[in-house]
Amino acid sequence: MRDAAEKAESRRAVLAELNRLGIYYEMTEHEAAYTVEDMDRVGFDKKILICKNLFVRDQRKKPRHWLVVLPKDKRADLGALADQLDAKHLSFASEDRLMRYLGLGQGEVTPLGVFNDESRSVTVVFDRDLIDREWLGVHPNDNTATLALSFGNILKFLSEQGNPVKYVTLRD
């Protein structure tokens, strides 16, 4: 797990990149939120759809990694997700892998974490229900704050980072 100084520096770097790209966001600071339930307790405006973020991997000899972003109330069936990603068997990646690939600890996963993926080896996967949403809530690489920004602006950020993006349809 990262200490407060590491989280603060990571947040500053992501905010600086968003500002450099001219991406509009609104930030809410709050107690550390590790789960969707923690986020619900923060009490965000109803206009903001909070995202759930899962870091998963394929169990092959040469593993592949995906950061899956979905609405907070959806469940991710890993079997159905594996079929859509042409993966043999998906499992949640370890905290060590999360730190190695995205520089994040558990409870901090966010699509903005690809900012730390220098090898551009993590594919970001969006549930199609997020497309064109005006206000999505994601952490700025620090789970003591949440950014509200548009789906289009998240894509702009990801495009600048160079990570591949895919779309899936997850059932409720």
PDB file of C-alpha atoms in Angstrom:
ATOM      1  CA  MET A   1       0.000   0.000   0.000  1.00  0.00           C
ATOM      2  CA  ARG A   2       1.219   3.486  -0.830  1.00  0.00           C
ATOM      3  CA  ASP A   3       1.722   6.163   1.802  1.00  0.00           C
ATOM      4  CA  ALA A   4      -0.033   9.554   1.802  1.00  0.00           C
ATOM      5  CA  ALA A   5       2.894  11.340   0.148  1.00  0.00           C
ATOM      6  CA  GLU A   6       2.997   8.835  -2.745  1.00  0.00           C
ATOM      7  CA  LYS A   7      -0.765   9.149  -3.241  1.00  0.00           C
ATOM      8  CA  ALA A   8      -0.575  12.958  -3.181  1.00  0.00           C
ATOM      9  CA  GLU A   9       2.249  13.006  -5.746  1.00  0.00           C
ATOM     10  CA  SER A  10       0.395  10.588  -8.006  1.00  0.00           C
ATOM     11  CA  ARG A  11      -2.739  12.747  -7.790  1.00  0.00           C
ATOM     12  CA  ARG A  12      -0.758  15.905  -8.595  1.00  0.00           C
ATOM     13  CA  ALA A  13       0.763  14.256 -11.678  1.00  0.00           C
ATOM     14  CA  VAL A  14      -2.627  13.101 -13.013  1.00  0.00           C
ATOM     15  CA  LEU A  15      -4.238  16.500 -12.385  1.00  0.00           C
ATOM     16  CA  ALA A  16      -1.326  18.215 -14.148  1.00  0.00           C
ATOM     17  CA  GLU A  17      -1.807  15.914 -17.154  1.00  0.00           C
ATOM     18  CA  LEU A  18      -5.563  16.583 -17.231  1.00  0.00           C
ATOM     19  CA  ASN A  19      -4.869  20.325 -17.087  1.00  0.00           C
ATOM     20  CA  ARG A  20      -2.217  20.061 -19.821  1.00  0.00           C
ATOM     21  CA  LEU A  21      -4.780  18.343 -22.047  1.00  0.00           C
ATOM     22  CA  GLY A  22      -7.433  20.967 -21.282  1.00  0.00           C
ATOM     23  CA  ILE A  23      -9.735  18.364 -19.753  1.00  0.00           C
ATOM     24  CA  TYR A  24     -12.483  19.767 -17.530  1.00  0.00           C
ATOM     25  CA  TYR A  25     -13.169  17.955 -14.258  1.00  0.00           C
ATOM     26  CA  GLU A  26     -14.702  18.604 -10.879  1.00  0.00           C
ATOM     27  CA  MET A  27     -12.929  17.168  -7.830  1.00  0.00           C
ATOM     28  CA  THR A  28     -14.448  16.079  -4.520  1.00  0.00           C
ATOM     29  CA  GLU A  29     -12.113  15.260  -1.633  1.00  0.00           C
ATOM     30  CA  HIS A  30     -13.290  12.705   0.930  1.00  0.00           C
ATOM     31  CA  GLU A  31     -12.181  10.020   3.369  1.00  0.00           C
ATOM     32  CA  ALA A  32     -10.291   7.136   1.745  1.00  0.00           C
ATOM     33  CA  ALA A  33     -12.781   5.068  -0.252  1.00  0.00           C
ATOM     34  CA  TYR A  34     -11.676   1.498  -0.950  1.00  0.00           C
ATOM     35  CA  THR A  35     -15.011   0.029  -2.084  1.00  0.00           C
ATOM     36  CA  VAL A  36     -18.209   0.975  -3.876  1.00  0.00           C
ATOM     37  CA  GLU A  37     -19.908   0.992  -0.465  1.00  0.00           C
ATOM     38  CA  ASP A  38     -17.372   3.567   0.746  1.00  0.00           C
ATOM     39  CA  MET A  39     -18.132   5.677  -2.324  1.00  0.00           C
ATOM     40  CA  ASP A  40     -21.872   5.446  -1.639  1.00  0.00           C
ATOM     41  CA  ARG A  41     -21.278   6.876   1.835  1.00  0.00           C
ATOM     42  CA  VAL A  42     -19.599   9.956   0.320  1.00  0.00           C
ATOM     43  CA  GLY A  43     -22.953  10.939  -1.176  1.00  0.00           C
ATOM     44  CA  PHE A  44     -22.183  12.216  -4.663  1.00  0.00           C
ATOM     45  CA  ASP A  45     -24.601  14.263  -6.736  1.00  0.00           C
ATOM     46  CA  LYS A  46     -27.022  11.973  -8.636  1.00  0.00           C
ATOM     47  CA  LYS A  47     -25.672  13.316 -11.955  1.00  0.00           C
ATOM     48  CA  ILE A  48     -22.374  11.481 -11.340  1.00  0.00           C
ATOM     49  CA  LEU A  49     -22.211   7.785 -12.210  1.00  0.00           C
ATOM     50  CA  ILE A  50     -19.563   6.262  -9.969  1.00  0.00           C
ATOM     51  CA  CYS A  51     -17.442   3.662 -11.731  1.00  0.00           C
ATOM     52  CA  LYS A  52     -16.257   0.330 -10.415  1.00  0.00           C
ATOM     53  CA  ASN A  53     -12.780  -0.599 -11.632  1.00  0.00           C
ATOM     54  CA  LEU A  54     -11.357  -4.117 -11.765  1.00  0.00           C
ATOM     55  CA  PHE A  55      -7.787  -5.082 -12.598  1.00  0.00           C
ATOM     56  CA  VAL A  56      -7.808  -8.569 -14.105  1.00  0.00           C
ATOM     57  CA  ARG A  57      -5.398 -10.864 -15.896  1.00  0.00           C
ATOM     58  CA  ASP A  58      -5.404 -13.902 -18.140  1.00  0.00           C
ATOM     59  CA  GLN A  59      -3.715 -16.969 -16.648  1.00  0.00           C
ATOM     60  CA  ARG A  60      -1.714 -17.837 -19.800  1.00  0.00           C
ATOM     61  CA  LYS A  61       2.050 -18.248 -19.872  1.00  0.00           C
ATOM     62  CA  LYS A  62       2.300 -14.747 -21.324  1.00  0.00           C
ATOM     63  CA  PRO A  63      -0.308 -12.959 -19.198  1.00  0.00           C
ATOM     64  CA  ARG A  64      -2.410 -10.102 -20.483  1.00  0.00           C
ATOM     65  CA  HIS A  65      -3.874  -7.420 -18.204  1.00  0.00           C
ATOM     66  CA  TRP A  66      -7.103  -5.437 -18.396  1.00  0.00           C
ATOM     67  CA  LEU A  67      -8.493  -2.595 -16.366  1.00  0.00           C
ATOM     68  CA  VAL A  68     -12.272  -3.067 -16.568  1.00  0.00           C
ATOM     69  CA  VAL A  69     -14.479  -0.009 -15.948  1.00  0.00           C
ATOM     70  CA  LEU A  70     -18.197  -0.477 -15.333  1.00  0.00           C
ATOM     71  CA  PRO A  71     -21.092   1.249 -13.571  1.00  0.00           C
ATOM     72  CA  LYS A  72     -20.823   0.727  -9.806  1.00  0.00           C
ATOM     73  CA  ASP A  73     -24.036  -1.295  -9.580  1.00  0.00           C
ATOM     74  CA  LYS A  74     -23.131  -3.837 -12.253  1.00  0.00           C
ATOM     75  CA  ARG A  75     -21.546  -7.176 -11.470  1.00  0.00           C
ATOM     76  CA  ALA A  76     -18.756  -8.444 -13.650  1.00  0.00           C
ATOM     77  CA  ASP A  77     -19.162 -12.093 -14.622  1.00  0.00           C
ATOM     78  CA  LEU A  78     -15.511 -12.991 -15.250  1.00  0.00           C
ATOM     79  CA  GLY A  79     -16.479 -15.926 -17.483  1.00  0.00           C
ATOM     80  CA  ALA A  80     -18.639 -13.765 -19.766  1.00  0.00           C
ATOM     81  CA  LEU A  81     -15.984 -11.055 -19.694  1.00  0.00           C
ATOM     82  CA  ALA A  82     -13.277 -13.573 -20.669  1.00  0.00           C
ATOM     83  CA  ASP A  83     -15.353 -14.623 -23.692  1.00  0.00           C
ATOM     84  CA  GLN A  84     -15.656 -11.013 -24.882  1.00  0.00           C
ATOM     85  CA  LEU A  85     -11.922 -10.398 -24.390  1.00  0.00           C
ATOM     86  CA  ASP A  86     -10.879 -13.659 -26.074  1.00  0.00           C
ATOM     87  CA  ALA A  87      -9.192 -14.752 -22.855  1.00  0.00           C
ATOM     88  CA  LYS A  88      -8.911 -18.308 -21.582  1.00  0.00           C
ATOM     89  CA  HIS A  89      -9.436 -17.701 -17.872  1.00  0.00           C
ATOM     90  CA  LEU A  90      -9.647 -14.338 -16.094  1.00  0.00           C
ATOM     91  CA  SER A  91      -8.792 -13.756 -12.479  1.00  0.00           C
ATOM     92  CA  PHE A  92      -8.199 -10.698 -10.362  1.00  0.00           C
ATOM     93  CA  ALA A  93      -4.595  -9.573 -10.565  1.00  0.00           C
ATOM     94  CA  SER A  94      -2.548  -9.489  -7.377  1.00  0.00           C
ATOM     95  CA  GLU A  95      -1.773  -6.317  -5.474  1.00  0.00           C
ATOM     96  CA  ASP A  96       1.846  -6.763  -6.566  1.00  0.00           C
ATOM     97  CA  ARG A  97       0.809  -6.736 -10.238  1.00  0.00           C
ATOM     98  CA  LEU A  98      -1.449  -3.736  -9.638  1.00  0.00           C
ATOM     99  CA  MET A  99       1.499  -1.822  -8.207  1.00  0.00           C
ATOM    100  CA  ARG A 100       3.913  -3.044 -10.913  1.00  0.00           C
ATOM    101  CA  TYR A 101       1.686  -2.186 -13.880  1.00  0.00           C
ATOM    102  CA  LEU A 102      -0.346   0.811 -12.664  1.00  0.00           C
ATOM    103  CA  GLY A 103       1.524   2.097  -9.607  1.00  0.00           C
ATOM    104  CA  LEU A 104      -1.666   1.777  -7.526  1.00  0.00           C
ATOM    105  CA  GLY A 105      -2.716  -0.015  -4.355  1.00  0.00           C
ATOM    106  CA  GLN A 106      -5.925  -1.914  -3.697  1.00  0.00           C
ATOM    107  CA  GLY A 107      -8.921   0.405  -3.557  1.00  0.00           C
ATOM    108  CA  GLU A 108      -7.219   2.969  -5.807  1.00  0.00           C
ATOM    109  CA  VAL A 109      -7.923   1.408  -9.210  1.00  0.00           C
ATOM    110  CA  THR A 110      -8.982   3.935 -11.851  1.00  0.00           C
ATOM    111  CA  PRO A 111      -8.725   4.247 -15.622  1.00  0.00           C
ATOM    112  CA  LEU A 112      -6.446   7.230 -14.973  1.00  0.00           C
ATOM    113  CA  GLY A 113      -3.940   4.730 -13.531  1.00  0.00           C
ATOM    114  CA  VAL A 114      -2.669   4.037 -17.047  1.00  0.00           C
ATOM    115  CA  PHE A 115      -0.730   7.277 -16.602  1.00  0.00           C
ATOM    116  CA  ASN A 116       1.758   5.081 -14.694  1.00  0.00           C
ATOM    117  CA  ASP A 117       1.796   2.257 -17.277  1.00  0.00           C
ATOM    118  CA  GLU A 118       5.016   3.117 -19.090  1.00  0.00           C
ATOM    119  CA  SER A 119       4.971  -0.112 -21.122  1.00  0.00           C
ATOM    120  CA  ARG A 120       1.368   0.547 -22.280  1.00  0.00           C
ATOM    121  CA  SER A 121       0.625  -3.119 -21.608  1.00  0.00           C
ATOM    122  CA  VAL A 122      -2.733  -2.690 -19.840  1.00  0.00           C
ATOM    123  CA  THR A 123      -5.863  -2.589 -22.003  1.00  0.00           C
ATOM    124  CA  VAL A 124      -8.679  -0.432 -20.633  1.00  0.00           C
ATOM    125  CA  VAL A 125     -12.075  -2.088 -21.077  1.00  0.00           C
ATOM    126  CA  PHE A 126     -15.301  -0.088 -20.794  1.00  0.00           C
ATOM    127  CA  ASP A 127     -18.789  -1.405 -20.348  1.00  0.00           C
ATOM    128  CA  ARG A 128     -20.806   0.066 -23.227  1.00  0.00           C
ATOM    129  CA  ASP A 129     -23.283   1.612 -20.749  1.00  0.00           C
ATOM    130  CA  LEU A 130     -20.605   4.220 -19.948  1.00  0.00           C
ATOM    131  CA  ILE A 131     -20.286   5.511 -23.510  1.00  0.00           C
ATOM    132  CA  ASP A 132     -21.315   9.164 -23.898  1.00  0.00           C
ATOM    133  CA  ARG A 133     -22.001   9.676 -20.181  1.00  0.00           C
ATOM    134  CA  GLU A 134     -21.516  13.290 -19.166  1.00  0.00           C
ATOM    135  CA  TRP A 135     -20.383  12.681 -15.568  1.00  0.00           C
ATOM    136  CA  LEU A 136     -18.376   9.648 -14.497  1.00  0.00           C
ATOM    137  CA  GLY A 137     -16.737   9.448 -11.087  1.00  0.00           C
ATOM    138  CA  VAL A 138     -13.195   8.019 -10.913  1.00  0.00           C
ATOM    139  CA  HIS A 139     -10.260   8.444  -8.556  1.00  0.00           C
ATOM    140  CA  PRO A 140      -7.284  10.611  -9.620  1.00  0.00           C
ATOM    141  CA  ASN A 141      -4.822   7.804  -8.658  1.00  0.00           C
ATOM    142  CA  ASP A 142      -5.673   8.567  -5.027  1.00  0.00           C
ATOM    143  CA  ASN A 143      -8.729   7.181  -3.258  1.00  0.00           C
ATOM    144  CA  THR A 144      -9.152  10.262  -1.052  1.00  0.00           C
ATOM    145  CA  ALA A 145     -10.624  12.189  -3.992  1.00  0.00           C
ATOM    146  CA  THR A 146     -12.996  11.573  -6.876  1.00  0.00           C
ATOM    147  CA  LEU A 147     -13.053  13.354 -10.195  1.00  0.00           C
ATOM    148  CA  ALA A 148     -16.245  13.888 -12.154  1.00  0.00           C
ATOM    149  CA  LEU A 149     -15.488  14.043 -15.853  1.00  0.00           C
ATOM    150  CA  SER A 150     -17.078  12.998 -19.112  1.00  0.00           C
ATOM    151  CA  PHE A 151     -16.576   9.665 -20.834  1.00  0.00           C
ATOM    152  CA  GLY A 152     -15.211  11.573 -23.824  1.00  0.00           C
ATOM    153  CA  ASN A 153     -12.600  13.279 -21.669  1.00  0.00           C
ATOM    154  CA  ILE A 154     -11.539   9.971 -20.118  1.00  0.00           C
ATOM    155  CA  LEU A 155     -11.048   8.655 -23.669  1.00  0.00           C
ATOM    156  CA  LYS A 156      -9.041  11.769 -24.552  1.00  0.00           C
ATOM    157  CA  PHE A 157      -6.775  11.120 -21.545  1.00  0.00           C
ATOM    158  CA  LEU A 158      -6.372   7.434 -22.475  1.00  0.00           C
ATOM    159  CA  SER A 159      -5.659   8.256 -26.099  1.00  0.00           C
ATOM    160  CA  GLU A 160      -2.858  10.572 -25.016  1.00  0.00           C
ATOM    161  CA  GLN A 161      -1.367   7.801 -22.848  1.00  0.00           C
ATOM    162  CA  GLY A 162      -1.454   5.268 -25.697  1.00  0.00           C
ATOM    163  CA  ASN A 163      -3.108   2.334 -23.944  1.00  0.00           C
ATOM    164  CA  PRO A 164      -5.474   0.182 -25.998  1.00  0.00           C
ATOM    165  CA  VAL A 165      -9.217   0.540 -25.322  1.00  0.00           C
ATOM    166  CA  LYS A 166     -11.932  -2.095 -25.780  1.00  0.00           C
ATOM    167  CA  TYR A 167     -15.667  -2.226 -25.157  1.00  0.00           C
ATOM    168  CA  VAL A 168     -17.800  -5.004 -23.694  1.00  0.00           C
ATOM    169  CA  THR A 169     -21.436  -5.503 -22.825  1.00  0.00           C
ATOM    170  CA  LEU A 170     -21.906  -6.601 -19.231  1.00  0.00           C
ATOM    171  CA  ARG A 171     -25.306  -7.741 -17.995  1.00  0.00           C
ATOM    172  CA  ASP A 172     -26.890  -6.296 -14.856  1.00  0.00           C
TER     173      ASP A 172
END
